[in-house]
Amino acid sequence: MFPERVLSGMRPTGSLHLGHYHGVLKNWVKLQSEFPCLFFVADWHALTTHYETPDVIEKNVWDMVIDWLAAGVDPSQATLFIQSRVPEHAELHLLLSMSTPLGWLERVPTYKDQQEKLSDKDLSTYGFLGYPLLQSADILIYRASQVPVGEDQVPHIEMTREVARRFNHLYGREVGFEEKALEAAKKLGNKRMKLYLELRDRYQEQGDDEALMQAQAMLGDWQGISLGDRERLFGYLEGGRKIILAEPKALLTEASKMPGLDGQKMSKSYNNTIALREDDATVTQKIRRMPTDPSRVRRTDAGDPARCPVWQLHEVYSDENLKDWASAGCKSASIGCLDCKQPIIDAVIRELTPMRERAQQYIDDPALVKNVISDGCERAREFAQETMRDVREAMGLNYS
Ligand code: TRP
Ligand code: SF4
């Protein structure tokens, strides 16, 4: 019933690396041309774990935004903003907290996992427990239909759906809702109204999902009614409630196949990354120093690509021809490891060069980045304020 909208956020972890690019950012770049997209820096989420060192967050925010832009996230297509610059997220978080059972938050897997993983920090805080609910507020305030996230975040999206459902159930009541819905149905015209009511019955009485989808599609196409009537008609289809907050879907981001320099997952904490703004000499050096199949001690020893982290990079960057050459050359010792690494070095440099160039203009003129973010915050805030008007009204908080 609400238009398609993609939303995703990232905690400001500072400079991004090729793992982020091949996992998340390439996907964002693709999505921005397919849907209206909102991408934001989750700086409040960073505070849930870094409340003792807030000073590092600001630099990380700007470095990360520059990396987004470098990677091709395009502010003329997508809306880029910073969570804390849209304070309505906090208001919605607070209001949702009133009706969210503690058990929902305690049973989210990341809660205990992260507390154990980050055991050097005291995460038995109110803010950290609320992490997923703040995320729900981030999503629901834009009525996002799709949320690209990694697998670990899927439970957060599931919880967000429950939070939305509960909110609509509690506050979607409206005096005389049924009458108003029927009034609205009349505005569809006779034929459409009959079909609408028939489809509603089929869904309500027989649980016919096809009928629900057909009715939703019909309403989606129908331009001749007000937003309020439209919400009523969508809500009435599924029961007697108005839909104030939309249930989002997780759009699972495939895990990055980009290995780190040591063959483990690429991650800052393993110190095995290639940064998006790495210079050519460093890229070359880092790849040249990569460990290879340990059985290739001498140039004349044959190797096995399956036991070599460099091979995993061929899987990311090389076509079949190149892979055949590397694999055969390795197994027969007809090429050396540096020969094998050279096409990877070339491919990474080819990939990073345009990113570094794009980043440079923003590094030279930080006002450009600030402007991108100011524009984005303003646009995001308009959406957020619209939702909050409906939320306050539904909860009886629109005193005037
Ligand atoms: N929790 C997410 C992560 O760690 C970041 C995030 C915060 C987010 N709010 C969000 C992602 C809203 C998607 C939608 O990756
Ligand atoms: Fe690895 Fe290539 Fe050396 Fe074989 S030749 S061990 S695949 S770097």
Short mmCIF file of N, CA and C and ligand atoms in Angstrom, two decimals, residues 7-11 40 42 45 83 131 134-136 138-139 147-149 152-153 156-157, ligand 1:
data_model
loop_
_atom_site.label_atom_id
_atom_site.label_comp_id
_atom_site.label_asym_id
_atom_site.label_seq_id
_atom_site.Cartn_x
_atom_site.Cartn_y
_atom_site.Cartn_z
N LEU A 7 15.61 0.78 2.16
CA LEU A 7 16.37 1.50 3.18
C LEU A 7 17.44 0.60 3.77
N SER A 8 18.63 1.15 3.95
CA SER A 8 19.62 0.38 4.70
C SER A 8 20.56 1.32 5.43
N GLY A 9 21.15 0.80 6.49
CA GLY A 9 22.07 1.61 7.28
C GLY A 9 23.34 0.86 7.57
N MET A 10 24.37 1.62 7.90
CA MET A 10 25.66 1.02 8.22
C MET A 10 26.23 1.78 9.41
N ARG A 11 26.77 1.03 10.36
CA ARG A 11 27.43 1.73 11.46
C ARG A 11 28.73 2.34 10.96
N PHE A 40 21.76 5.29 5.13
CA PHE A 40 22.15 6.21 6.20
C PHE A 40 23.26 5.65 7.08
N ALA A 42 24.42 4.89 10.64
CA ALA A 42 23.77 4.60 11.92
C ALA A 42 24.69 5.01 13.06
N HIS A 45 23.62 3.91 16.54
CA HIS A 45 23.90 2.50 16.77
C HIS A 45 25.36 2.29 17.16
N GLN A 83 21.73 9.26 10.65
CA GLN A 83 20.64 8.96 11.59
C GLN A 83 20.38 10.08 12.61
N TYR A 131 19.04 -1.81 20.88
CA TYR A 131 19.64 -1.72 19.54
C TYR A 131 18.66 -2.14 18.43
N LEU A 134 15.74 0.35 17.98
CA LEU A 134 16.15 1.56 17.28
C LEU A 134 16.21 1.28 15.78
N GLN A 135 16.70 0.11 15.45
CA GLN A 135 16.76 -0.29 14.03
C GLN A 135 15.34 -0.38 13.46
N SER A 136 14.41 -0.91 14.24
CA SER A 136 13.02 -0.97 13.78
C SER A 136 12.49 0.43 13.50
N ASP A 138 14.25 3.02 12.68
CA ASP A 138 14.92 3.48 11.45
C ASP A 138 14.14 3.05 10.21
N ILE A 139 13.67 1.83 10.27
CA ILE A 139 13.04 1.24 9.09
C ILE A 139 11.59 1.71 8.97
N VAL A 147 14.60 -4.05 2.91
CA VAL A 147 15.77 -3.67 3.69
C VAL A 147 16.92 -4.63 3.38
N PRO A 148 17.87 -4.19 2.54
CA PRO A 148 19.01 -5.06 2.25
C PRO A 148 19.90 -5.19 3.48
N VAL A 149 20.08 -6.42 3.94
CA VAL A 149 20.92 -6.68 5.12
C VAL A 149 21.62 -8.02 4.95
N ASP A 152 23.05 -11.97 9.40
CA ASP A 152 22.99 -11.77 10.86
C ASP A 152 21.91 -10.77 11.26
N GLN A 153 21.48 -9.95 10.30
CA GLN A 153 20.51 -8.90 10.62
C GLN A 153 19.06 -9.32 10.36
N HIS A 156 16.53 -9.06 13.10
CA HIS A 156 16.12 -7.69 13.41
C HIS A 156 14.95 -7.26 12.52
N ILE A 157 14.99 -7.71 11.27
CA ILE A 157 13.90 -7.34 10.35
C ILE A 157 12.63 -8.09 10.75
N1 TRP B 1 22.35 -3.02 12.52
C1 TRP B 1 22.83 -2.80 11.17
C2 TRP B 1 24.18 -3.46 11.01
O1 TRP B 1 24.90 -3.60 11.99
C3 TRP B 1 22.91 -1.34 10.84
C4 TRP B 1 21.55 -0.72 10.82
C5 TRP B 1 21.05 0.18 11.73
C6 TRP B 1 20.53 -0.94 9.84
N2 TRP B 1 19.77 0.53 11.36
C7 TRP B 1 19.43 -0.14 10.24
C8 TRP B 1 20.46 -1.74 8.70
C9 TRP B 1 18.25 -0.14 9.50
C10 TRP B 1 19.27 -1.74 7.98
C11 TRP B 1 18.17 -0.95 8.37
O2 TRP B 1 24.56 -3.80 9.93
#
